[in-house]
Short mmCIF file of C-alpha atoms and ligand atoms in Angstrom, two decimals:
data_model
loop_
_atom_site.label_atom_id
_atom_site.label_comp_id
_atom_site.label_asym_id
_atom_site.label_seq_id
_atom_site.Cartn_x
_atom_site.Cartn_y
_atom_site.Cartn_z
CA MET A 1 16.39 2.61 -26.26
CA PRO A 2 15.22 2.11 -22.67
CA GLU A 3 15.59 5.12 -20.42
CA LYS A 4 18.63 5.14 -18.13
CA ILE A 5 17.33 5.74 -14.61
CA LYS A 6 19.52 7.14 -11.84
CA ASN A 7 19.64 7.30 -8.07
CA TYR A 8 19.05 10.69 -6.45
CA ILE A 9 21.48 11.27 -3.60
CA ALA A 10 22.47 14.57 -1.93
CA GLY A 11 20.72 16.55 -4.66
CA GLU A 12 22.37 14.78 -7.60
CA TRP A 13 21.19 12.21 -10.12
CA ILE A 14 23.92 9.57 -10.14
CA GLU A 15 24.60 5.98 -11.14
CA ALA A 16 24.99 3.15 -8.64
CA ALA A 17 28.47 2.87 -7.13
CA SER A 18 28.79 -0.57 -8.77
CA GLY A 19 27.98 0.89 -12.22
CA ASN A 20 25.64 -2.08 -12.74
CA THR A 21 22.03 -1.91 -13.88
CA PHE A 22 18.99 -4.17 -14.11
CA GLU A 23 15.92 -3.93 -16.34
CA SER A 24 12.37 -2.91 -15.63
CA ARG A 25 10.08 -4.62 -18.16
CA ASN A 26 6.43 -4.28 -19.13
CA PRO A 27 4.56 -7.23 -17.57
CA ALA A 28 1.97 -7.09 -20.37
CA ASP A 29 4.70 -7.43 -23.01
CA SER A 30 8.08 -8.54 -21.75
CA ARG A 31 9.73 -7.51 -25.04
CA GLU A 32 9.50 -3.91 -23.85
CA VAL A 33 12.26 -2.72 -21.50
CA ILE A 34 11.05 0.45 -19.79
CA GLY A 35 14.18 1.43 -17.93
CA LEU A 36 17.71 0.45 -17.00
CA ILE A 37 17.85 0.77 -13.25
CA PRO A 38 20.86 1.33 -10.96
CA ASP A 39 21.72 -1.88 -9.14
CA SER A 40 22.82 -0.22 -5.92
CA ASN A 41 24.40 -1.64 -2.78
CA ALA A 42 25.41 -0.69 0.77
CA GLU A 43 27.88 1.90 -0.51
CA ASP A 44 25.06 3.89 -2.14
CA VAL A 45 22.97 3.45 0.99
CA ASP A 46 25.77 4.92 3.13
CA LYS A 47 25.96 8.01 0.91
CA ALA A 48 22.19 8.43 0.95
CA VAL A 49 21.92 8.12 4.75
CA ALA A 50 24.78 10.61 5.22
CA ALA A 51 22.99 13.08 2.91
CA ALA A 52 19.71 12.64 4.77
CA ARG A 53 21.42 13.11 8.13
CA SER A 54 23.13 16.33 7.10
CA ALA A 55 19.89 17.75 5.62
CA PHE A 56 17.91 17.02 8.80
CA PRO A 57 18.78 20.09 10.95
CA SER A 58 17.71 22.61 8.35
CA TRP A 59 14.68 20.68 7.01
CA SER A 60 13.34 19.93 10.48
CA GLN A 61 13.52 23.66 11.28
CA THR A 62 11.86 24.76 8.05
CA PRO A 63 8.37 25.94 9.05
CA ALA A 64 5.89 23.13 8.46
CA PRO A 65 3.58 25.32 6.30
CA LEU A 66 6.52 25.86 3.92
CA ARG A 67 7.22 22.13 3.85
CA GLY A 68 3.53 21.65 3.05
CA GLU A 69 3.71 24.15 0.16
CA ILE A 70 6.25 21.93 -1.57
CA LEU A 71 3.78 19.05 -1.33
CA PHE A 72 1.02 21.24 -2.79
CA ARG A 73 3.24 22.11 -5.74
CA ALA A 74 4.03 18.42 -6.25
CA GLY A 75 0.29 17.67 -6.19
CA GLU A 76 -0.27 20.32 -8.89
CA LEU A 77 2.46 18.85 -11.10
CA LEU A 78 0.90 15.41 -10.69
CA VAL A 79 -2.46 16.83 -11.80
CA LYS A 80 -0.80 18.25 -14.94
CA ARG A 81 1.00 14.98 -15.68
CA LYS A 82 -1.75 12.59 -14.61
CA VAL A 83 -2.32 11.03 -18.04
CA PRO A 84 1.32 10.35 -19.04
CA LEU A 85 2.03 9.10 -15.52
CA GLY A 86 -1.05 6.88 -15.64
CA GLU A 87 0.23 5.42 -18.91
CA LEU A 88 3.60 4.77 -17.31
CA VAL A 89 1.91 2.98 -14.38
CA CYS A 90 0.02 0.84 -16.90
CA ARG A 91 3.22 0.04 -18.85
CA GLU A 92 5.46 -0.65 -15.89
CA MET A 93 3.08 -2.31 -13.42
CA GLY A 94 0.30 -3.51 -15.74
CA LYS A 95 -2.88 -2.29 -14.04
CA ILE A 96 -5.56 -1.16 -16.48
CA MET A 97 -5.80 2.53 -17.42
CA PRO A 98 -8.71 3.61 -15.17
CA GLU A 99 -6.88 2.06 -12.21
CA SER A 100 -3.53 3.51 -13.29
CA LEU A 101 -5.07 6.97 -13.36
CA GLY A 102 -6.59 6.20 -9.95
CA ASP A 103 -3.13 5.33 -8.64
CA VAL A 104 -1.90 8.78 -9.63
CA GLN A 105 -5.07 10.40 -8.25
CA GLU A 106 -4.48 8.79 -4.87
CA ALA A 107 -1.03 10.38 -4.75
CA ILE A 108 -2.54 13.76 -5.67
CA ASP A 109 -5.04 13.38 -2.82
CA MET A 110 -2.31 12.38 -0.39
CA LEU A 111 0.00 15.25 -1.35
CA TYR A 112 -2.79 17.81 -0.96
CA TYR A 113 -3.96 16.27 2.31
CA MET A 114 -0.49 16.13 3.85
CA GLY A 115 0.34 19.56 2.38
CA GLY A 116 -2.58 20.88 4.45
CA GLU A 117 -1.18 19.17 7.54
CA GLY A 118 1.69 21.65 7.30
CA ARG A 119 -0.72 24.20 8.76
CA ARG A 120 -2.42 21.80 11.14
CA LEU A 121 0.28 19.63 12.79
CA SER A 122 -1.33 20.51 16.09
CA GLY A 123 -0.66 19.50 19.66
CA GLU A 124 -2.52 20.41 22.85
CA THR A 125 -2.43 23.33 25.23
CA VAL A 126 -3.85 22.40 28.64
CA PRO A 127 -4.16 24.30 31.93
CA SER A 128 -1.39 23.77 34.44
CA GLU A 129 -2.29 22.94 38.05
CA LEU A 130 0.09 25.69 39.18
CA PRO A 131 -0.23 29.46 38.75
CA ASN A 132 1.97 31.29 36.22
CA LYS A 133 2.84 28.13 34.41
CA ASP A 134 1.63 26.72 31.10
CA ALA A 135 1.69 23.27 29.57
CA ARG A 136 1.53 22.19 25.94
CA SER A 137 2.53 19.38 23.63
CA LEU A 138 3.86 19.60 20.10
CA ARG A 139 4.73 17.19 17.31
CA ALA A 140 8.49 17.15 16.71
CA PRO A 141 10.28 15.58 13.71
CA ILE A 142 12.21 12.40 14.46
CA GLY A 143 15.16 12.16 12.05
CA VAL A 144 16.11 9.93 9.14
CA PHE A 145 13.60 7.35 7.91
CA ALA A 146 14.19 4.40 5.58
CA GLN A 147 11.17 3.77 3.36
CA ILE A 148 10.61 0.65 1.26
CA THR A 149 7.64 0.26 -1.09
CA PRO A 150 6.05 -2.55 -3.17
CA TRP A 151 5.06 -2.48 -6.85
CA ASN A 152 1.28 -2.82 -6.73
CA PHE A 153 0.57 0.90 -6.20
CA PRO A 154 3.70 2.34 -7.80
CA ILE A 155 2.79 6.04 -7.34
CA ALA A 156 0.17 5.90 -4.58
CA ILE A 157 2.03 3.90 -1.92
CA PRO A 158 5.25 5.94 -2.27
CA SER A 159 3.15 9.08 -1.75
CA TRP A 160 1.66 7.51 1.39
CA LYS A 161 5.13 7.26 2.85
CA LEU A 162 6.94 10.29 1.43
CA ALA A 163 4.28 12.96 2.00
CA PRO A 164 3.59 12.54 5.74
CA ALA A 165 7.26 11.93 6.58
CA LEU A 166 8.32 15.08 4.72
CA VAL A 167 5.65 17.42 6.04
CA ALA A 168 6.54 16.25 9.55
CA GLY A 169 10.13 17.44 8.99
CA ASN A 170 12.02 14.17 8.57
CA THR A 171 14.60 13.36 5.91
CA LEU A 172 14.45 10.19 3.88
CA VAL A 173 16.23 7.35 2.17
CA TYR A 174 13.75 5.71 -0.16
CA LYS A 175 13.90 2.38 -2.02
CA PRO A 176 11.06 1.60 -4.41
CA ALA A 177 10.21 -1.91 -5.60
CA GLU A 178 12.56 -3.25 -8.26
CA GLU A 179 9.48 -3.96 -10.45
CA SER A 180 8.24 -0.34 -10.61
CA PRO A 181 11.32 1.90 -10.30
CA VAL A 182 10.57 4.25 -13.21
CA CYS A 183 7.22 5.28 -11.69
CA ALA A 184 8.93 6.01 -8.37
CA THR A 185 11.60 8.05 -10.13
CA ARG A 186 8.95 10.25 -11.79
CA LEU A 187 7.41 10.96 -8.38
CA VAL A 188 10.78 11.86 -6.86
CA GLU A 189 11.54 14.13 -9.85
CA ILE A 190 8.28 15.94 -9.23
CA LEU A 191 9.10 16.49 -5.55
CA VAL A 192 12.54 17.80 -6.50
CA GLU A 193 11.04 20.11 -9.12
CA SER A 194 8.63 21.35 -6.46
CA GLY A 195 11.49 22.69 -4.38
CA LEU A 196 12.64 19.95 -2.01
CA PRO A 197 16.15 20.94 -0.83
CA SER A 198 19.16 18.67 -1.49
CA GLY A 199 19.54 15.68 0.80
CA VAL A 200 15.97 15.77 2.17
CA LEU A 201 14.81 12.91 -0.06
CA ASN A 202 17.32 10.36 -1.35
CA LEU A 203 16.30 7.69 -3.83
CA VAL A 204 18.30 4.45 -3.94
CA HIS A 205 17.22 1.84 -6.47
CA GLY A 206 17.92 -1.84 -6.12
CA PHE A 207 16.91 -5.12 -4.54
CA GLY A 208 15.69 -5.95 -1.07
CA GLU A 209 18.73 -7.72 0.23
CA SER A 210 21.36 -5.45 -1.31
CA VAL A 211 19.67 -2.08 -0.64
CA GLY A 212 16.57 -2.52 1.55
CA GLU A 213 18.22 -4.46 4.32
CA PRO A 214 21.35 -2.25 4.57
CA MET A 215 18.97 0.72 4.85
CA VAL A 216 17.08 -0.89 7.71
CA ARG A 217 20.27 -1.97 9.50
CA HIS A 218 22.05 1.36 9.05
CA PRO A 219 22.93 2.77 12.51
CA ASP A 220 22.10 6.32 11.43
CA VAL A 221 18.53 5.48 10.40
CA ASP A 222 15.96 6.27 13.11
CA GLY A 223 12.86 4.56 11.74
CA VAL A 224 11.60 2.25 9.01
CA SER A 225 8.40 2.18 7.02
CA PHE A 226 7.83 -0.88 4.84
CA THR A 227 4.98 -2.23 2.73
CA GLY A 228 5.33 -5.70 1.23
CA SER A 229 5.25 -9.34 2.12
CA ASN A 230 4.60 -10.69 5.57
CA ALA A 231 7.86 -12.62 5.78
CA VAL A 232 10.01 -9.60 4.94
CA GLY A 233 7.99 -7.23 7.17
CA GLU A 234 8.41 -9.51 10.19
CA LYS A 235 12.12 -9.96 9.52
CA LEU A 236 12.68 -6.21 9.25
CA ALA A 237 10.62 -5.54 12.39
CA ALA A 238 12.87 -7.95 14.29
CA ILE A 239 15.96 -6.06 13.11
CA CYS A 240 14.38 -2.75 14.14
CA GLY A 241 13.54 -4.21 17.55
CA THR A 242 17.15 -5.04 18.31
CA GLN A 243 18.30 -1.58 17.17
CA HIS A 244 15.60 0.39 18.99
CA LYS A 245 14.14 1.82 15.78
CA ASP A 246 10.53 2.84 15.21
CA TYR A 247 8.84 0.75 12.55
CA MET A 248 5.65 0.55 10.55
CA MET A 249 5.15 -2.67 8.57
CA GLU A 250 2.15 -2.98 6.25
CA THR A 251 1.90 -6.59 5.14
CA GLY A 252 -0.68 -9.16 4.08
CA GLY A 253 -4.41 -9.62 3.82
CA LYS A 254 -6.88 -12.45 3.18
CA ASN A 255 -10.05 -10.45 2.90
CA ALA A 256 -13.61 -11.71 2.75
CA ILE A 257 -16.91 -10.40 1.50
CA ILE A 258 -19.96 -11.84 3.27
CA ILE A 259 -23.06 -12.00 1.08
CA MET A 260 -26.25 -12.52 3.06
CA ASP A 261 -29.55 -13.87 1.68
CA ASP A 262 -31.11 -10.42 1.73
CA ALA A 263 -28.24 -8.76 -0.20
CA ASN A 264 -28.87 -6.75 -3.34
CA LEU A 265 -27.63 -9.46 -5.71
CA ASP A 266 -26.36 -7.28 -8.56
CA LEU A 267 -24.59 -4.93 -6.19
CA ALA A 268 -22.95 -7.84 -4.34
CA VAL A 269 -21.81 -9.43 -7.61
CA SER A 270 -20.35 -6.11 -8.81
CA GLY A 271 -18.51 -5.71 -5.50
CA ALA A 272 -17.18 -9.27 -5.63
CA LEU A 273 -15.93 -8.85 -9.21
CA TRP A 274 -14.23 -5.54 -8.40
CA GLY A 275 -12.72 -6.86 -5.17
CA GLY A 276 -11.67 -10.25 -6.54
CA PHE A 277 -10.41 -9.36 -10.00
CA GLY A 278 -9.70 -5.61 -9.87
CA THR A 279 -5.95 -4.92 -10.13
CA THR A 280 -5.76 -8.62 -11.16
CA GLY A 281 -6.22 -9.48 -7.47
CA GLN A 282 -2.91 -7.84 -6.67
CA ARG A 283 -4.08 -5.66 -3.80
CA CYS A 284 -3.54 -6.34 -0.13
CA THR A 285 -7.27 -5.59 0.23
CA ALA A 286 -8.38 -7.96 -2.59
CA SER A 287 -11.55 -9.97 -1.88
CA SER A 288 -10.11 -13.44 -2.29
CA ARG A 289 -12.87 -15.12 -0.24
CA LEU A 290 -16.61 -14.84 -0.82
CA ILE A 291 -18.66 -16.18 2.08
CA VAL A 292 -22.18 -16.68 0.75
CA GLN A 293 -25.35 -17.59 2.65
CA ASN A 294 -27.25 -20.70 1.57
CA GLY A 295 -30.43 -19.05 0.30
CA ILE A 296 -28.65 -16.81 -2.24
CA TYR A 297 -25.67 -19.09 -2.95
CA ASP A 298 -26.83 -20.62 -6.27
CA ARG A 299 -28.12 -17.37 -7.75
CA PHE A 300 -25.00 -15.53 -6.61
CA LEU A 301 -22.60 -18.11 -8.03
CA GLU A 302 -24.46 -18.24 -11.34
CA THR A 303 -24.46 -14.43 -11.82
CA PHE A 304 -20.91 -14.01 -10.52
CA THR A 305 -19.60 -16.70 -12.89
CA ARG A 306 -21.49 -15.34 -15.90
CA ARG A 307 -20.06 -11.88 -15.34
CA ALA A 308 -16.54 -13.12 -14.52
CA GLU A 309 -16.49 -15.06 -17.81
CA LYS A 310 -17.06 -11.83 -19.68
CA LEU A 311 -14.13 -9.99 -18.10
CA LYS A 312 -11.59 -9.08 -20.75
CA VAL A 313 -7.98 -9.97 -20.00
CA GLY A 314 -5.26 -8.01 -21.79
CA ASN A 315 -2.77 -5.20 -22.13
CA GLY A 316 -4.35 -2.02 -20.77
CA LEU A 317 -2.61 0.07 -23.42
CA GLU A 318 -3.57 -2.01 -26.45
CA LYS A 319 -4.87 0.44 -29.05
CA GLY A 320 -8.62 0.40 -29.45
CA LEU A 321 -9.06 -1.87 -26.44
CA GLU A 322 -7.74 0.32 -23.66
CA THR A 323 -11.18 1.15 -22.26
CA LYS A 324 -12.46 -2.42 -22.55
CA ILE A 325 -9.77 -4.35 -20.69
CA ASP A 326 -10.78 -5.43 -17.18
CA ILE A 327 -7.81 -7.53 -16.04
CA GLY A 328 -4.15 -6.75 -16.70
CA PRO A 329 -1.11 -8.99 -16.29
CA ILE A 330 0.49 -10.40 -13.15
CA ILE A 331 3.54 -8.33 -12.25
CA SER A 332 6.32 -10.86 -12.98
CA LYS A 333 7.10 -14.39 -14.13
CA GLU A 334 7.82 -15.45 -10.53
CA GLN A 335 4.54 -14.08 -9.24
CA HIS A 336 2.70 -15.60 -12.22
CA GLN A 337 4.15 -19.00 -11.34
CA LYS A 338 3.27 -18.51 -7.67
CA VAL A 339 -0.40 -17.87 -8.55
CA LEU A 340 -0.47 -20.94 -10.83
CA ASP A 341 1.09 -22.97 -8.00
CA TYR A 342 -1.74 -21.84 -5.69
CA ILE A 343 -4.30 -22.99 -8.27
CA GLU A 344 -2.58 -26.39 -8.27
CA ILE A 345 -2.60 -26.42 -4.46
CA GLY A 346 -6.35 -25.69 -4.47
CA LEU A 347 -6.97 -28.62 -6.84
CA ASN A 348 -4.81 -30.95 -4.78
CA GLU A 349 -6.64 -29.94 -1.62
CA GLY A 350 -9.92 -31.00 -3.24
CA ALA A 351 -11.52 -27.67 -4.12
CA THR A 352 -13.52 -27.55 -7.37
CA LEU A 353 -12.09 -25.37 -10.13
CA HIS A 354 -15.29 -23.66 -11.24
CA LEU A 355 -13.83 -21.13 -13.73
CA GLY A 356 -10.49 -20.26 -15.30
CA GLY A 357 -7.32 -21.58 -13.72
CA LYS A 358 -4.98 -21.27 -16.70
CA PRO A 359 -2.49 -18.76 -18.07
CA TYR A 360 -4.08 -16.52 -20.70
CA CYS A 361 -1.98 -16.32 -23.88
CA GLU A 362 -4.31 -15.11 -26.67
CA GLY A 363 -2.76 -12.83 -29.30
CA SER A 364 -0.21 -10.37 -27.94
CA CYS A 365 -0.89 -11.67 -24.41
CA ALA A 366 1.56 -14.46 -25.28
CA TYR A 367 4.33 -12.01 -24.36
CA GLY A 368 2.87 -11.18 -20.96
CA THR A 369 2.10 -12.86 -17.66
CA PHE A 370 -1.69 -13.16 -17.72
CA ILE A 371 -4.03 -15.54 -15.87
CA GLU A 372 -7.73 -16.16 -16.48
CA PRO A 373 -10.12 -14.99 -13.76
CA THR A 374 -10.35 -18.06 -11.54
CA ILE A 375 -13.12 -19.21 -9.21
CA PHE A 376 -12.91 -22.12 -6.77
CA THR A 377 -15.99 -23.66 -5.12
CA ASP A 378 -16.31 -26.42 -2.50
CA VAL A 379 -13.61 -24.62 -0.58
CA ARG A 380 -13.14 -25.67 3.03
CA PRO A 381 -12.07 -22.80 5.29
CA ALA A 382 -8.87 -24.55 6.38
CA MET A 383 -7.56 -25.02 2.82
CA ARG A 384 -4.43 -23.06 1.98
CA ILE A 385 -6.22 -21.18 -0.83
CA ALA A 386 -8.66 -19.92 1.82
CA GLN A 387 -5.97 -19.03 4.37
CA GLU A 388 -2.96 -17.65 2.46
CA GLU A 389 -2.55 -14.51 0.39
CA ILE A 390 -2.41 -15.46 -3.31
CA PHE A 391 -2.12 -11.99 -4.90
CA GLY A 392 -3.74 -12.98 -8.17
CA PRO A 393 -7.20 -13.23 -9.81
CA VAL A 394 -8.24 -16.25 -7.75
CA VAL A 395 -11.41 -16.24 -5.65
CA SER A 396 -12.71 -18.93 -3.29
CA VAL A 397 -16.46 -19.19 -2.73
CA ILE A 398 -17.56 -20.65 0.60
CA ARG A 399 -21.12 -21.57 1.59
CA VAL A 400 -22.54 -20.78 5.07
CA SER A 401 -25.93 -20.88 6.77
CA GLU A 402 -25.82 -18.20 9.50
CA LEU A 403 -24.43 -14.72 10.09
CA GLU A 404 -22.42 -15.88 13.11
CA GLU A 405 -20.82 -18.64 11.05
CA ALA A 406 -20.03 -16.17 8.26
CA ILE A 407 -18.35 -13.73 10.64
CA ALA A 408 -16.40 -16.49 12.37
CA LEU A 409 -15.11 -17.70 8.99
CA ALA A 410 -14.25 -14.20 7.83
CA ASN A 411 -12.19 -13.76 11.01
CA ASP A 412 -10.61 -17.22 10.95
CA VAL A 413 -7.44 -16.25 9.01
CA PRO A 414 -4.08 -14.95 10.21
CA PHE A 415 -4.78 -11.50 8.72
CA GLY A 416 -7.24 -8.72 9.47
CA LEU A 417 -7.02 -5.99 6.87
CA SER A 418 -10.40 -5.58 5.20
CA SER A 419 -13.83 -7.22 5.49
CA ALA A 420 -17.12 -6.46 3.78
CA ILE A 421 -20.76 -7.47 4.10
CA TYR A 422 -23.70 -7.14 1.73
CA SER A 423 -27.08 -7.11 3.49
CA GLN A 424 -30.07 -4.76 3.55
CA ASP A 425 -30.74 -5.37 7.23
CA VAL A 426 -29.37 -2.70 9.53
CA ASN A 427 -29.16 -5.09 12.48
CA THR A 428 -27.16 -7.61 10.48
CA THR A 429 -24.68 -5.01 9.28
CA ALA A 430 -24.38 -3.50 12.76
CA ILE A 431 -23.41 -6.92 14.18
CA ALA A 432 -20.86 -7.32 11.36
CA GLU A 433 -19.38 -3.86 12.10
CA ARG A 434 -18.95 -4.88 15.72
CA ASP A 435 -17.68 -8.43 15.27
CA LEU A 436 -15.55 -8.44 12.11
CA ASP A 437 -11.91 -8.39 13.17
CA ALA A 438 -10.29 -6.13 10.58
CA GLY A 439 -8.87 -2.64 10.27
CA LEU A 440 -11.28 -1.72 7.47
CA ILE A 441 -14.95 -2.73 7.34
CA TYR A 442 -17.19 -2.05 4.34
CA ILE A 443 -20.98 -2.18 4.41
CA ASN A 444 -22.57 -2.82 1.01
CA ALA A 445 -19.26 -2.10 -0.69
CA SER A 446 -16.29 -4.23 -1.70
CA THR A 447 -13.15 -4.79 0.41
CA ILE A 448 -11.18 -2.34 -1.74
CA GLY A 449 -11.54 1.43 -1.93
CA ALA A 450 -9.97 2.94 1.19
CA GLU A 451 -9.80 6.75 1.20
CA ILE A 452 -6.64 8.54 2.24
CA GLN A 453 -8.12 10.75 4.97
CA LEU A 454 -8.51 7.90 7.48
CA PRO A 455 -5.95 5.44 8.86
CA PHE A 456 -5.13 2.41 6.73
CA GLY A 457 -3.99 -0.89 8.20
CA GLY A 458 -5.25 -3.95 10.00
CA THR A 459 -5.24 -6.39 12.85
CA LYS A 460 -3.30 -9.61 13.50
CA ARG A 461 -0.53 -10.39 10.96
CA THR A 462 -1.61 -7.64 8.59
CA GLY A 463 0.83 -5.24 10.08
CA LEU A 464 3.16 -4.22 12.85
CA GLY A 465 3.33 -0.76 14.31
CA PRO A 466 1.10 2.24 13.62
CA ARG A 467 -1.26 2.73 10.68
CA GLU A 468 -0.63 4.53 7.39
CA ALA A 469 -2.46 7.48 5.79
CA GLY A 470 -4.43 10.31 7.36
CA GLY A 471 -6.80 10.99 10.23
CA ARG A 472 -6.48 10.34 13.95
CA GLY A 473 -4.04 7.48 14.52
CA GLY A 474 -2.69 7.73 10.97
CA ALA A 475 0.84 8.19 9.64
CA LEU A 476 1.62 11.49 11.38
CA ASP A 477 1.64 9.61 14.67
CA PHE A 478 4.47 7.52 13.27
CA TYR A 479 6.50 10.30 11.67
CA THR A 480 6.44 12.66 14.66
CA GLN A 481 7.25 12.34 18.33
CA TRP A 482 5.48 14.20 21.10
CA LYS A 483 7.40 16.84 22.96
CA VAL A 484 5.79 18.34 26.07
CA ILE A 485 6.77 21.84 27.18
CA TYR A 486 6.12 23.19 30.70
CA ARG A 487 6.93 26.88 31.05
CA ASP A 488 7.04 28.38 34.53
CA PHE A 489 6.97 32.16 34.62
CA SER A 490 6.29 32.52 38.36
CA GLY A 491 9.93 33.22 39.21
CA GLN A 492 9.65 30.69 42.09
CA LEU A 493 10.28 27.00 42.59
CA GLN A 494 6.81 25.50 42.13
CA LYS A 495 6.33 21.79 42.77
CA ALA A 496 3.64 19.78 40.95
CA GLN A 497 1.81 17.18 43.08
CA ILE A 498 3.55 18.28 46.31
CA ASP A 499 1.40 19.71 49.16
CA ASP A 500 2.99 22.80 50.64
P1 ADP B 601 6.40 -8.55 -2.87
O1 ADP B 601 6.14 -10.01 -2.82
O2 ADP B 601 5.21 -7.68 -2.82
O3 ADP B 601 7.38 -8.14 -3.93
P2 ADP B 601 8.48 -8.11 -0.94
O4 ADP B 601 8.31 -8.05 0.54
O5 ADP B 601 9.38 -9.14 -1.50
O6 ADP B 601 7.00 -8.24 -1.47
O7 ADP B 601 8.94 -6.72 -1.52
C1 ADP B 601 8.42 -5.46 -1.10
C2 ADP B 601 9.55 -4.47 -1.01
O8 ADP B 601 10.47 -4.93 -0.03
C3 ADP B 601 10.36 -4.32 -2.30
O9 ADP B 601 10.81 -2.98 -2.41
C4 ADP B 601 11.54 -5.25 -2.06
O10 ADP B 601 12.69 -4.91 -2.79
C5 ADP B 601 11.78 -5.05 -0.58
N1 ADP B 601 12.47 -6.18 0.08
C6 ADP B 601 12.43 -7.49 -0.23
N2 ADP B 601 13.22 -8.20 0.60
C7 ADP B 601 13.78 -7.32 1.47
C8 ADP B 601 14.70 -7.42 2.56
N3 ADP B 601 15.20 -8.59 2.95
N4 ADP B 601 15.04 -6.29 3.22
C9 ADP B 601 14.52 -5.10 2.86
N5 ADP B 601 13.68 -4.93 1.83
C10 ADP B 601 13.29 -6.02 1.14
#
C-alpha cells in the first residue's frame, strides 16, 4: 500500500481540504506508487498562511542562536537517516544512489552552515559623526515567505530555501514539486522533530496553479522564493512586482564547457560526461554544450563517444547493479516526451545525431522513462538544441578555432548560470574567468558541483532577484532586511550634516 502523505499546517498533519489525492510514482518503474499526496487548493493555502502569520511574532523574537540549534539537530537527524533518505530520493526522483546520497549530504551541509549563521547574523557598528551617539545596522526578519521547489534536488533545494529563511526568523508556507513530495515531507518531519514550533513551517502539497499561485498571490505573504522553469519564474515575478513582494527566482541554464587544444584530454572527457549525463542531464547547471577547439576536436569526440557508449542506463536501486548504474530515468512521461521532441528538433534543424537519441527500454527499464545518452555534432550555435534548456541526457558538440570565439559562443545564449573551461594555460583560463558571462565559472572542472558556502545563481534569464545559498550576497540577504539604529545619549538635539 502506498504511504498516505499529509499536509503540515499549524502544527498538525492533515489532509487537503478537498479530501482528494494524487500519486507520486517511481520514474524508474511506474508500477510503483510511492505516496498518495494531498491535492490541496487555495483553502489549504489560506490556513497555512494564517498559521505562518500568527507564528511570526514569537519565532522572529526567538534568539537566532536557538533557531540555529534546531537546524543543527535537523542536520544530525539527516546524518543518521542519510541512507534510507538517499534510497527514497532514488525511488521518487530517479537519480542514481551516489547522487541521491549527495542530495541528502547537500542538505546536511546547508543545515549546519545556516545553523551556524544563527550565531553570526552580523551587521555593522560604525562611528557616528556626532559625540555621544552610536550607529549600527542589524539584520531583521521580514515575515511570511512562500517557497516553491522543483523535483531535481528533492532534499537539497528545499534545504536551500528552508534553512536560511528559518534561521533569519521568518515563517513559511512551503510547496514542494508534485513529482517529489514524499522526499519533501521527510525533510519537514525532521525539522518538526528537531523542535520547530507550530506554525513556523507549513507544508502544502499540490500543483502549481492550484497551490503555488495562490501562495504567491496571497496578500499576507511578504516574499516568494521559487526554483523551476523560466516561464513560471517570470510569471510569478510579475505577480510579485504588482504586489510589492520581494522575490528570488532561480530558473534556467544552457551551460557550456570550453575544451581548448591544450586541455588534459581525459580530465576534460570526464568533466563533460559528468556534466552532460550526470543526473540524466536534469540539472540547471548541466553541461549541454561542449565547445571544442579544432586541434583536439577529433580526439575529444572519439574518447567522449567511446566513454558515453559505456554508460549504464537503469534503475539506481536494481539489486546487484546499484553501484554500476550511471544514468537514471527522466522524471516523468511529459518530460521524457519533451526530451525526445528536442532530439527530433535537432534532427530537423540539420544537426547530426552522433550517439543515442532513443528511449531506452531494456529489461525492467520498459516500465520507466529512460533515454540513451545522446550526442549531437554539426551543431550550429543558433539551433534550438544549442539555445534552449533540454533537461535531459542530450549534449551538443560545437567546433571552434579560437578562445575568443569559444567564449563568445558560450555567452551567446539567453542564460548565464554556469560555464567551464579546460586548459592548462593560466593566461587562457584567466581570460575565460574575466569574460565568461555566468554566475558560476569552473576552471578545469565541469559546470556542476557548486558548494553551498558561496552564492548560487546566474546572469541574464537564469534568475531574477538575489542569489541562493551562503556567503556574501547569498540567501541571507534575501531573507533579512537591514534595520539601522542611531542611538543618541547626549541629552541634546544633535543635527547630522548641519553646521552649527
Ligand atoms: P519543472 O519544469 O522543473 O517542473 P515548473 O516551473 O513547472 O518546472 O515547476 C517548478 C515548481 O513550480 C513546482 O513545484 C511546480 O508545482 C511549481 N509551479 C508550476 N507552475 C506554477 C505556477 N503557475 N505558480 C506557482 N507555482 C508553479
